[in-house]
Coordinates of C-alpha atoms and ligand atoms in Angstrom, one line a residue:
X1 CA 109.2 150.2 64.2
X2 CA 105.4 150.3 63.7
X3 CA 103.7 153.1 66.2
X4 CA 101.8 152.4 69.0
X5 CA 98.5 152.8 66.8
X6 CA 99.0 150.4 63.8
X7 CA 100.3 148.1 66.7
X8 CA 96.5 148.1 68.2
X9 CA 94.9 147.9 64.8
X10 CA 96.6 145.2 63.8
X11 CA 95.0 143.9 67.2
X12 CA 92.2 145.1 65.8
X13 CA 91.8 143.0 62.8
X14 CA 92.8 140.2 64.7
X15 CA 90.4 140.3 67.4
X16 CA 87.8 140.8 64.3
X17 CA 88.6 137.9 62.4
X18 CA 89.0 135.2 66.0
X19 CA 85.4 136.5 67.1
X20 CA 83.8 135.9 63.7
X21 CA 85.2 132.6 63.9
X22 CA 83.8 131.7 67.1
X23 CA 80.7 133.1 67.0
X24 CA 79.8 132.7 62.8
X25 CA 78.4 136.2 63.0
X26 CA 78.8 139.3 63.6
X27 CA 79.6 140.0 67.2
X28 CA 77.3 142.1 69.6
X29 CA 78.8 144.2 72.2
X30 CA 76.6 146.4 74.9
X31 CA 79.1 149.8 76.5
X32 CA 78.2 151.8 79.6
X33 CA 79.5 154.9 80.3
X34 CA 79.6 156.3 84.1
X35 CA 81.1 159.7 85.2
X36 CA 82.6 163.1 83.3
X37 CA 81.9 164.2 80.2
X38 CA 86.0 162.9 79.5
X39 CA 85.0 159.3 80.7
X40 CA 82.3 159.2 77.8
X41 CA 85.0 160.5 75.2
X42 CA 86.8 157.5 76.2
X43 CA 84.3 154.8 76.2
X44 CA 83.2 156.2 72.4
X45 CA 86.9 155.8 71.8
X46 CA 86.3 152.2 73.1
X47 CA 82.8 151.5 71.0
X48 CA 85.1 152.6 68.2
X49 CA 87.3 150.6 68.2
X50 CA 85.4 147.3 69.1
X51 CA 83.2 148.6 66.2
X52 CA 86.3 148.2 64.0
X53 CA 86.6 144.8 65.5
X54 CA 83.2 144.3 63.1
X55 CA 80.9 144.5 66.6
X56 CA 77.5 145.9 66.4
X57 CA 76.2 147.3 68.9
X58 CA 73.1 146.5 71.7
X59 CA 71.1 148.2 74.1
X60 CA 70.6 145.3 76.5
X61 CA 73.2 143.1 78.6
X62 CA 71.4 140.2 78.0
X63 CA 71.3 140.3 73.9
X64 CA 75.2 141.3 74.1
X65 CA 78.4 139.0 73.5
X66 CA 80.9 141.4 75.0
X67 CA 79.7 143.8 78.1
X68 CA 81.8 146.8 78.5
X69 CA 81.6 149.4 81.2
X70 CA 83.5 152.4 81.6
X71 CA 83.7 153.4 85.6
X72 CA 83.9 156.3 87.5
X73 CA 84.7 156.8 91.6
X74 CA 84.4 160.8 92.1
X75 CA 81.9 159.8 94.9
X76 CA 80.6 156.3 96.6
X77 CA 77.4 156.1 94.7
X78 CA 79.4 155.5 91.5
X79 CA 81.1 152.6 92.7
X80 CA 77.8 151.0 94.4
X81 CA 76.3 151.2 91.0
X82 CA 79.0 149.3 89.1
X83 CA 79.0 146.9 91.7
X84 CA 75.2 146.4 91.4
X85 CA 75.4 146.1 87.5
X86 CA 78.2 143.2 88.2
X87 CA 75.7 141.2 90.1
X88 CA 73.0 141.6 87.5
X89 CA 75.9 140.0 84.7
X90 CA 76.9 137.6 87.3
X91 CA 73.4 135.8 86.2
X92 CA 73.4 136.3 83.1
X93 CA 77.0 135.3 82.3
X94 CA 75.4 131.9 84.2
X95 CA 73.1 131.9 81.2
X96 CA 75.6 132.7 78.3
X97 CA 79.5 131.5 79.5
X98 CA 81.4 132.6 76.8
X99 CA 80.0 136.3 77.6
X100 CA 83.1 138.5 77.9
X101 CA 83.1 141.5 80.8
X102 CA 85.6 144.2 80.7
X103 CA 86.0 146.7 82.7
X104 CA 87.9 150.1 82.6
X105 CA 88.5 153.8 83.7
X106 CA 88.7 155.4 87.0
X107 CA 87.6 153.2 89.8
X108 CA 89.6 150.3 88.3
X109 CA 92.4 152.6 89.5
X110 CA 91.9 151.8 92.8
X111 CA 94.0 148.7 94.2
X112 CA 91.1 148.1 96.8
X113 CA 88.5 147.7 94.1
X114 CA 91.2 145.7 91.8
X115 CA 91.6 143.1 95.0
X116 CA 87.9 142.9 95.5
X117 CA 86.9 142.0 91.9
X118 CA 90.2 139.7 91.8
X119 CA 88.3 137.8 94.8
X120 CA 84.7 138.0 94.3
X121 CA 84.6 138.6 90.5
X122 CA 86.3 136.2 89.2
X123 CA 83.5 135.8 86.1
X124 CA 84.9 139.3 84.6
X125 CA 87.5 139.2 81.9
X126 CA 89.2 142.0 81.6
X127 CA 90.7 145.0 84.0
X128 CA 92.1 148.1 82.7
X129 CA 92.7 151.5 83.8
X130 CA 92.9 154.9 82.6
X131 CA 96.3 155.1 81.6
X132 CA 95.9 152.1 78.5
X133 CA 92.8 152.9 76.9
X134 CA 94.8 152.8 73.6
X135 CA 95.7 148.9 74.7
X136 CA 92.3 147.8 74.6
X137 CA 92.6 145.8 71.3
X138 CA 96.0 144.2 72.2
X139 CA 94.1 143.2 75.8
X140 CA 91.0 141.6 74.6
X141 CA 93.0 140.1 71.7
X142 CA 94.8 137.8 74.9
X143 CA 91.6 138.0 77.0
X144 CA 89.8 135.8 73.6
X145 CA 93.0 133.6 73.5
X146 CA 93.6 132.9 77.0
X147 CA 91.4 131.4 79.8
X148 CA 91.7 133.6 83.1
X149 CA 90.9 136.9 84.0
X150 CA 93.3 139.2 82.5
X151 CA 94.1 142.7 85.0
X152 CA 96.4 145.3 83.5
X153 CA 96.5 148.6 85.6
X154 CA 99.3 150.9 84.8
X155 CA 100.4 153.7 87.7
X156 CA 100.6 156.7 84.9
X157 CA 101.7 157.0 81.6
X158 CA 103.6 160.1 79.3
X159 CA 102.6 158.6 76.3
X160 CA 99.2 160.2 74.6
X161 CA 98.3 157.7 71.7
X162 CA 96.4 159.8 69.0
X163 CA 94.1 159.1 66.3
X164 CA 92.2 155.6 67.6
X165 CA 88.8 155.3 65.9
X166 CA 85.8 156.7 68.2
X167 CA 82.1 155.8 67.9
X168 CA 80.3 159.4 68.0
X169 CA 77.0 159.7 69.8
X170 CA 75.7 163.3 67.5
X171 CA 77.4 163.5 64.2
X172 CA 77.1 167.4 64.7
X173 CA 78.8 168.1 67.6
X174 CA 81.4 166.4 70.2
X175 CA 84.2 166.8 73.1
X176 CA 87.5 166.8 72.3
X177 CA 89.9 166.0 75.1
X178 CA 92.5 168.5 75.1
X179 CA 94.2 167.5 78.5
X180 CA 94.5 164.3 81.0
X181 CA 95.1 164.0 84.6
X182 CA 94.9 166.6 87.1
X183 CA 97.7 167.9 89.3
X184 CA 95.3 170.3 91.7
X185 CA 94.9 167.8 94.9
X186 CA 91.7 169.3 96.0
X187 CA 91.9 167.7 99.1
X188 CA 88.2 166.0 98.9
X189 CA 89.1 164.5 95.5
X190 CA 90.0 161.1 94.2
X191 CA 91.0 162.4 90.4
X192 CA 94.5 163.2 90.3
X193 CA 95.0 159.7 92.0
X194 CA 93.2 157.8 89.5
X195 CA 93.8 159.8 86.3
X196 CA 97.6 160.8 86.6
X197 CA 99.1 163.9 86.3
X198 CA 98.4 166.7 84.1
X199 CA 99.0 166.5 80.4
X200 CA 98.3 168.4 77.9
X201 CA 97.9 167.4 73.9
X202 CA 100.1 169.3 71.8
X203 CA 98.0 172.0 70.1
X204 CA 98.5 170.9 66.2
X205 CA 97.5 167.7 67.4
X206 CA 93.9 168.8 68.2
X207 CA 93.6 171.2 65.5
X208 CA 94.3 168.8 63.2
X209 CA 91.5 166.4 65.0
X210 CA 89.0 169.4 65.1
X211 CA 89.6 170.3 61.5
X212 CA 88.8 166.8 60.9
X213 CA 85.7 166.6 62.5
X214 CA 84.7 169.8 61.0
X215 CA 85.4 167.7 57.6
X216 CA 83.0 165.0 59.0
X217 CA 80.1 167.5 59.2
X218 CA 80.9 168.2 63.6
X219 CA 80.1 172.6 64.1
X220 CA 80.1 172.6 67.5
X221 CA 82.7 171.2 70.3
X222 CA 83.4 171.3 73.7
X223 CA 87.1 171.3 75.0
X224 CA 87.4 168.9 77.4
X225 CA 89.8 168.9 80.7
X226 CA 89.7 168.5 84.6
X227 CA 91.1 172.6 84.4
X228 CA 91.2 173.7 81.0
X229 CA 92.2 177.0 82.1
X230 CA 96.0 175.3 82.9
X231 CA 96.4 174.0 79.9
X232 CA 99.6 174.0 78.1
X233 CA 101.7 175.1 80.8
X234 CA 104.1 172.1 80.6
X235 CA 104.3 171.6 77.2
X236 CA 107.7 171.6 75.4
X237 CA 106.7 175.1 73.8
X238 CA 104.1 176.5 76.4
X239 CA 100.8 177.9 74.9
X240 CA 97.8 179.5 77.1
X241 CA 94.1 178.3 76.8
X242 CA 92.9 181.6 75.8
X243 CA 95.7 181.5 73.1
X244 CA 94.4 178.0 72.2
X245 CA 90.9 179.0 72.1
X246 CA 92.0 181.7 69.5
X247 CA 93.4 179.5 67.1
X248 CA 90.6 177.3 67.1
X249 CA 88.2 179.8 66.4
X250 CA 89.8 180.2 63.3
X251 CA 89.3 177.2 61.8
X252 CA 86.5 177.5 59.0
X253 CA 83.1 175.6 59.3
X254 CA 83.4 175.2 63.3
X255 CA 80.0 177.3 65.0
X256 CA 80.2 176.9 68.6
X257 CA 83.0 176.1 70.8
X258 CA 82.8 175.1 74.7
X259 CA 84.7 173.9 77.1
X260 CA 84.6 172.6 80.3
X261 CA 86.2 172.9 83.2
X262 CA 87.1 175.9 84.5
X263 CA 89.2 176.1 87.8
X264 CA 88.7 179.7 89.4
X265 CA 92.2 180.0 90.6
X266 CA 93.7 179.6 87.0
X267 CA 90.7 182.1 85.4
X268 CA 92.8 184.4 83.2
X269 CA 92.0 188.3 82.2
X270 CA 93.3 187.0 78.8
X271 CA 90.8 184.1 78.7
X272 CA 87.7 187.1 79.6
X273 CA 88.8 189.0 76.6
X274 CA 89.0 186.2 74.3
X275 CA 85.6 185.4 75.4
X276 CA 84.4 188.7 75.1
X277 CA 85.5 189.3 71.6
X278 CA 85.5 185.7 70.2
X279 CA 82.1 185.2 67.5
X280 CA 82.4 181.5 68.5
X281 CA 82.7 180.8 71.7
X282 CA 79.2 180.2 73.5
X283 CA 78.4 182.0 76.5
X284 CA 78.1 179.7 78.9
X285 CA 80.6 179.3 81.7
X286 CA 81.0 176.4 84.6
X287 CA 82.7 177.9 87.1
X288 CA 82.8 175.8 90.2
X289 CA 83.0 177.6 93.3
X290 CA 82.3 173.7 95.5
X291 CA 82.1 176.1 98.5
X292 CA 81.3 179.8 99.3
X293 CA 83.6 179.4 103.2
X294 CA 86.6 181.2 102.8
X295 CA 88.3 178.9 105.2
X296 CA 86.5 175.8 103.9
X297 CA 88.0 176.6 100.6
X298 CA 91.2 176.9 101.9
X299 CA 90.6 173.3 103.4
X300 CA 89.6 172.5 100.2
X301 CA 93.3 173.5 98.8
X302 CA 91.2 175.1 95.7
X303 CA 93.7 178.4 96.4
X304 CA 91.1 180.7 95.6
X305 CA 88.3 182.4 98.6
X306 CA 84.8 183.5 98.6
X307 CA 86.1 187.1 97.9
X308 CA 88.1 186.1 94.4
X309 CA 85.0 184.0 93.4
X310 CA 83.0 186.6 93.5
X311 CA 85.3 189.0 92.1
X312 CA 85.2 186.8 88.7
X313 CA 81.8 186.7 88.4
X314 CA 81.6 190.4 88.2
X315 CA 84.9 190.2 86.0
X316 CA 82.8 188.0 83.5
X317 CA 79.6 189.8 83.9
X318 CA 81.0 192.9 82.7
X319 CA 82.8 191.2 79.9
X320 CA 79.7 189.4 78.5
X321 CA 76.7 190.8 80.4
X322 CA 74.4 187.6 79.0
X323 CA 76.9 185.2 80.2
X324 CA 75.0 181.8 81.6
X325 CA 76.8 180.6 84.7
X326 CA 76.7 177.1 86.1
X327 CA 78.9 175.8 89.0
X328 CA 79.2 172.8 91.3
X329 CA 78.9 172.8 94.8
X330 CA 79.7 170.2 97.7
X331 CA 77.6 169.7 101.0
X332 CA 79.2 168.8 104.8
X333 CA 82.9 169.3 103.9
X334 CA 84.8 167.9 107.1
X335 CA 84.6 170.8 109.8
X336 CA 81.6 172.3 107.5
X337 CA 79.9 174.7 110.4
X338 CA 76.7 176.4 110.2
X339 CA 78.4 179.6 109.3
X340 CA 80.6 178.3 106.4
X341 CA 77.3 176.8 104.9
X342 CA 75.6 180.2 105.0
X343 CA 78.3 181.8 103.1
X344 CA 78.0 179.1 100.4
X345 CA 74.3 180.0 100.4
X346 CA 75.3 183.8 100.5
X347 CA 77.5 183.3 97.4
X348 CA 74.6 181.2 95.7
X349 CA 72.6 184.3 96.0
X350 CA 75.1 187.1 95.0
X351 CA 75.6 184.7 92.3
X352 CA 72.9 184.3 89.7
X353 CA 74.0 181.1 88.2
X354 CA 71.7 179.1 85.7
X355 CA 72.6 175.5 87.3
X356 CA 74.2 174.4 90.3
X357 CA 75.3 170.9 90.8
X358 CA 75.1 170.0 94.0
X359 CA 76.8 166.9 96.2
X360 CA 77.0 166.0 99.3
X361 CA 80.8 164.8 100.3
X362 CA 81.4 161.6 100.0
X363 CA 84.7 160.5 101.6
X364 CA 87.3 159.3 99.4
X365 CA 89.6 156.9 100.0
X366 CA 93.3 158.2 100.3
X367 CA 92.2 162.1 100.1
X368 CA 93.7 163.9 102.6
X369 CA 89.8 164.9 103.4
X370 CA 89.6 161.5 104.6
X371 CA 91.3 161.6 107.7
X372 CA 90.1 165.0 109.0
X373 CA 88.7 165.6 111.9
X374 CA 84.8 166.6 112.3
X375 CA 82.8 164.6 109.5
X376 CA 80.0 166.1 109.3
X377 CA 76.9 163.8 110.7
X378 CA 74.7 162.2 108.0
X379 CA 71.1 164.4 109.5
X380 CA 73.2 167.5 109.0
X381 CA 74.7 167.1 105.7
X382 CA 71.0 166.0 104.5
X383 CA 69.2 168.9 106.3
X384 CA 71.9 171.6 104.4
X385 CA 71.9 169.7 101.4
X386 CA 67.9 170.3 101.3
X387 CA 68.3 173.9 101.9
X388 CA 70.7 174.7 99.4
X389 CA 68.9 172.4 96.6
X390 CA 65.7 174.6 97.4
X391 CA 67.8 177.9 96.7
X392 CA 69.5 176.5 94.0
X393 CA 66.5 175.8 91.7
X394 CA 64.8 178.8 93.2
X395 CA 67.4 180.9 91.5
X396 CA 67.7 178.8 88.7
X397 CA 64.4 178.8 87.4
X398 CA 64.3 182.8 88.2
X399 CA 67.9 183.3 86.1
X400 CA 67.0 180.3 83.4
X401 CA 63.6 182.7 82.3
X402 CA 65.7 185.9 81.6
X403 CA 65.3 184.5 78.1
X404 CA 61.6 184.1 78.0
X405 CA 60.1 185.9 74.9
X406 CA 63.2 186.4 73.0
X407 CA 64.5 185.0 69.9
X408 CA 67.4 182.6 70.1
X409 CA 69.6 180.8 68.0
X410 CA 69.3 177.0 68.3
X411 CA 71.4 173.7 67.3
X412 CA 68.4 171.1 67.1
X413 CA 69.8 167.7 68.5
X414 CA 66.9 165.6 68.5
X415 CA 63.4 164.7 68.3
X416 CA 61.7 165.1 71.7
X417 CA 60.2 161.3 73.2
X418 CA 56.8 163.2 72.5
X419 CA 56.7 162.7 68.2
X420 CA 57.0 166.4 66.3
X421 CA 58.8 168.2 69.3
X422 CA 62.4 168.6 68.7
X423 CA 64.8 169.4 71.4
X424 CA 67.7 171.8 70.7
X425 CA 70.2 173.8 72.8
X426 CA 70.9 177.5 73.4
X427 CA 74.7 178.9 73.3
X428 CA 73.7 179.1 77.0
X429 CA 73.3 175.4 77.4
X430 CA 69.5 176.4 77.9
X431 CA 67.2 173.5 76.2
X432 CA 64.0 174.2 74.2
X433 CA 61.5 171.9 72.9
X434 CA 59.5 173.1 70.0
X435 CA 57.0 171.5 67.2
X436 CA 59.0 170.5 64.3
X437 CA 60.6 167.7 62.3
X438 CA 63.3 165.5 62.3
X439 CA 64.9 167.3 58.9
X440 CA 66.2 170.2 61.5
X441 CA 68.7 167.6 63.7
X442 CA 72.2 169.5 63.3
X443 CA 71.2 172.4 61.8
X444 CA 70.9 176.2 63.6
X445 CA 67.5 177.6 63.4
X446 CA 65.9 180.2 65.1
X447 CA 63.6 179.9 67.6
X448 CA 60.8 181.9 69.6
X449 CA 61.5 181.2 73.6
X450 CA 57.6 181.3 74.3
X451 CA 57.7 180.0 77.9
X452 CA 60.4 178.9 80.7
X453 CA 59.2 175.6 82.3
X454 CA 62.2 175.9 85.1
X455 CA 64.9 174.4 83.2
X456 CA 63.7 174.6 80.0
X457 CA 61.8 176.2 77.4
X458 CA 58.6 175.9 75.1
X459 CA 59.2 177.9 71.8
X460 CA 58.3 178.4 68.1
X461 CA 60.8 178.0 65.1
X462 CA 60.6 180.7 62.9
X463 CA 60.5 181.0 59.6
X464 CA 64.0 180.3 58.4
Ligands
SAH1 N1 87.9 169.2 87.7 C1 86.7 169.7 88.0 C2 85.8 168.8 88.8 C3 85.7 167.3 88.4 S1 84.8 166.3 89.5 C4 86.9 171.0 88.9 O1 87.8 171.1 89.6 O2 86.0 171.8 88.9 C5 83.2 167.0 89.3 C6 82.6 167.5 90.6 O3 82.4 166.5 91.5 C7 83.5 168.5 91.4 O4 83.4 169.8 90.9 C8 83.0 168.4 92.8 O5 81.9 169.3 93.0 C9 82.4 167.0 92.8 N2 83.2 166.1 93.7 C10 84.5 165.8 93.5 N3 84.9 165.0 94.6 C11 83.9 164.9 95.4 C12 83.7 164.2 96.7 N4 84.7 163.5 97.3 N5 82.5 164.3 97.2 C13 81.5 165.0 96.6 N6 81.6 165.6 95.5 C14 82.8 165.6 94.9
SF4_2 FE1 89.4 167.1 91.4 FE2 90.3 169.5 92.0 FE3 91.4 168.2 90.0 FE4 88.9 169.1 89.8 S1 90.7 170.3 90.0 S2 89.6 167.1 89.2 S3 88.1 168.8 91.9 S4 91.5 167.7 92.1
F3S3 FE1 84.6 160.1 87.5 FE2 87.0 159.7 86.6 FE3 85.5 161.6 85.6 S1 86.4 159.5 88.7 S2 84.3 162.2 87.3 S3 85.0 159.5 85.5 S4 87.7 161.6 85.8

């Protein structure tokens, strides 16, 4: 029996060879990412493999023969967007009919958005979820063939289909998704609904990818998981992250690894110490605390309080005293008082992160935070959300220009808008532009950290 991979690139060269023929070129396709970092693994894996369909790709709608987004529904504003970009194709699918429109990922999960685009989108093509990513091929194969709009949402899946081709944005460095799903239920949060449960790749599996894209010339990647720090618990043989992280670092050629996201409850002392001794592991650490109440927290169902938090970030500090921290934070909780707020911005203080993100709840459909009691009024949500930004970059910009003056190792990604300024990345995650030329993209250098603009830096490469 062929496996589920040759299946969809047999799809592959089909789809390849029915769009050449109706179009008597090479097809154009345009992808959109919204959301997570994981969400934008995915739509590469996507751009890959409609770039094995012989696609090239576009940078406008409107130049484009396919039109592919990827979606995302953590909060309302996501959603409003895609909807907004659907009205835009609406006109210019009037213009070009034989357009094709797919969408995928998260908010596709949701049967209330399925209905509404089954009504009043009838011009899109294809549906899909986050469960049959791998189908893709096999879906717009039927969606070139047949005439009608083509939906295919699946409720969760064990399988995890490896090896598709991806499309990589930096040929130097990448995520790796080592986990899908999410089991934790925060109580504000729509992911474990739309992505599944937890599952986690079987660890030869992504050494055997990461050794690959070491091959392929990739030295630095980021793990990628809703909370990293469970992973492995229900595989067949269990493995930890830390002991994960270990074998990784051994594989030859890789520089700097990263990964992303860390729940607090599941923070092990093992995982400290591996960061502590590891050579390759950067340190930077997003830790999300999303509120500093105690009893908002628990509301939260994040199984951790203000006390633990806090707790960590001394655990870490000792452990790697230069550690960068960067957390999320959400605004007007249901039942958020005045009080809880001031412990958030208590915690912020005690804290010293680097970053915080910062939203402001946005009611979720189906969350249990949906039907509590006491949402907090729009005025009062804005007025903390204000305050809290304000402390946020005031801390930021203080912790961010501990760095000012020294000398730093940097992996250049690019050349800066502004011609001769390149733009490269700290092991903290800390950006710095400095004159150079395009010769340096992928490569470590080091560089002076003249001056801390807030967020980022000015500098001067050294001789090498
Ligand atoms: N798995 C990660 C978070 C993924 S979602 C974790 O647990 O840390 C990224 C961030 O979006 C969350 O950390 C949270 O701060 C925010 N978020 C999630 N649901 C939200 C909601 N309903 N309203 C506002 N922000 C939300
Ligand atoms: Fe959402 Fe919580 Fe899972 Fe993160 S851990 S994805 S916030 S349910
Ligand atoms: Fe959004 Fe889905 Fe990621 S809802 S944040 S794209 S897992």
């Amino acid at each position: 029996m062929m496996d589920e991979k040759s299946i969809q690139m047999e799809y592959i060269n089909r789809c390849a060879a029915l769009l050449k023929e109706n179009l008597g070129r090479d097809p154009r396709f345009f992808i959109q990412n919204e959301g997570c970092q994981m969400n934008s693994l995915q739509t590469e894996t996507v751009a890959g493999m409609t770039e094995s369909m012989g696609a090239v790709r576009v940078m406008t709608e409107e130049e484009a023969d396919m039109v592919i987004y990827n979606t995302c529904t953590v909060r309302e504003n996501a959603n409003q967007k895609i909807y907004g970009h659907l009205g835009h194709l609406k006109s210019i699918k009037r213009q070009n009919p034989d357009l094709k429109i797919v969408l995928f990922g998260c908010m596709m999960q949701e049967q209330h958005v399925v209905e509404k685009i089954r009504k009043d989108y009838g011009f899109v093509d294809l549906v899909f979820g986050t469960h049959n990513i791998h189908k893709f091929p096999e879906l717009f194969y039927r969606t070139l063939t047949a005439n009608s709009q083509i939906i295919d949402i699946w409720q969760d899946t064990d399988e995890i289909v490896e090896g598709l081709p991806a499309s990589r944005k930096y040929k130097f460095k990448t995520g790796v998704n080592i986990m899908f799903g999410c089991n934790n239920f925060c109580s504000y949060c729509i992911v474990p609904y739309v992505r599944g449960r937890e599952k986690s790749r079987e660890p030869q599996a992504i050494l055997r990818e990461i050794e690959e894209l070491v091959e392929d010339g990739v030295t630095e990647v980021m793990l990628l998981g809703q909370n990293v720090n469970s992973y492995g618990k229900n595989l067949a043989v269990p493995v930890t992250f830390a002991q994960l992280l270990t074998e990784i670092e051994k594989i030859e050629g890789l520089k700097w690894i990263r990964f992303m996201t860390s729940h607090p409850k599941d923070l092990s002392d093992e995982l400290i110490d591996v960061m502590r001794t590891s050579k390759k592991i950067c340190h930077h650490l997003h830790l999300p605390m999303q509120s500093g109440s105690s009893s908002i927290l628990k509301k939260m169902n994040r199984h951790y309080d203000q006390e633990r938090y806090l707790d960590l970030v001394r655990k870490i500090r000792e452990a790697v005293p230069d550690i960068s921290l960067t957390t999320d934070i959400i605004v007007g909780f249901p039942g958020e008082t005045e009080e809880d707020f001031l412990d958030t911005l208590e915690v912020v203080r005690k804290s010293n992160f680097d970053t915080a993100f910062t939203f402001i709840y946005s009611r979720r459909t189906g969350t249990p935070a949906a039907s509590m009691e006491d949402q907090i009024p729009q005025e009062v949500v804005k007025d903390r959300f204000n305050r809290l930004l304000s402390l946020v970059q005031e801390k930021g910009r203080e912790n961010s220009a501990r760095f000012e003056g020294t000398i730093q190792e940097v992996l250049v990604e690019e050349e800066n808008r502004e011609k001769g300024l390149m733009t490269g990345r700290t092991q903290y995650n800390l950006l710095v532009h400095f004159p150079g030329n395009s010769s340096l993209i992928g490569r470590y250098v080091k560089v002076k950290l003249d001056t801390c603009r807030g967020f980022y830096y000015f500098g001067t490469l050294l001789a090498q």
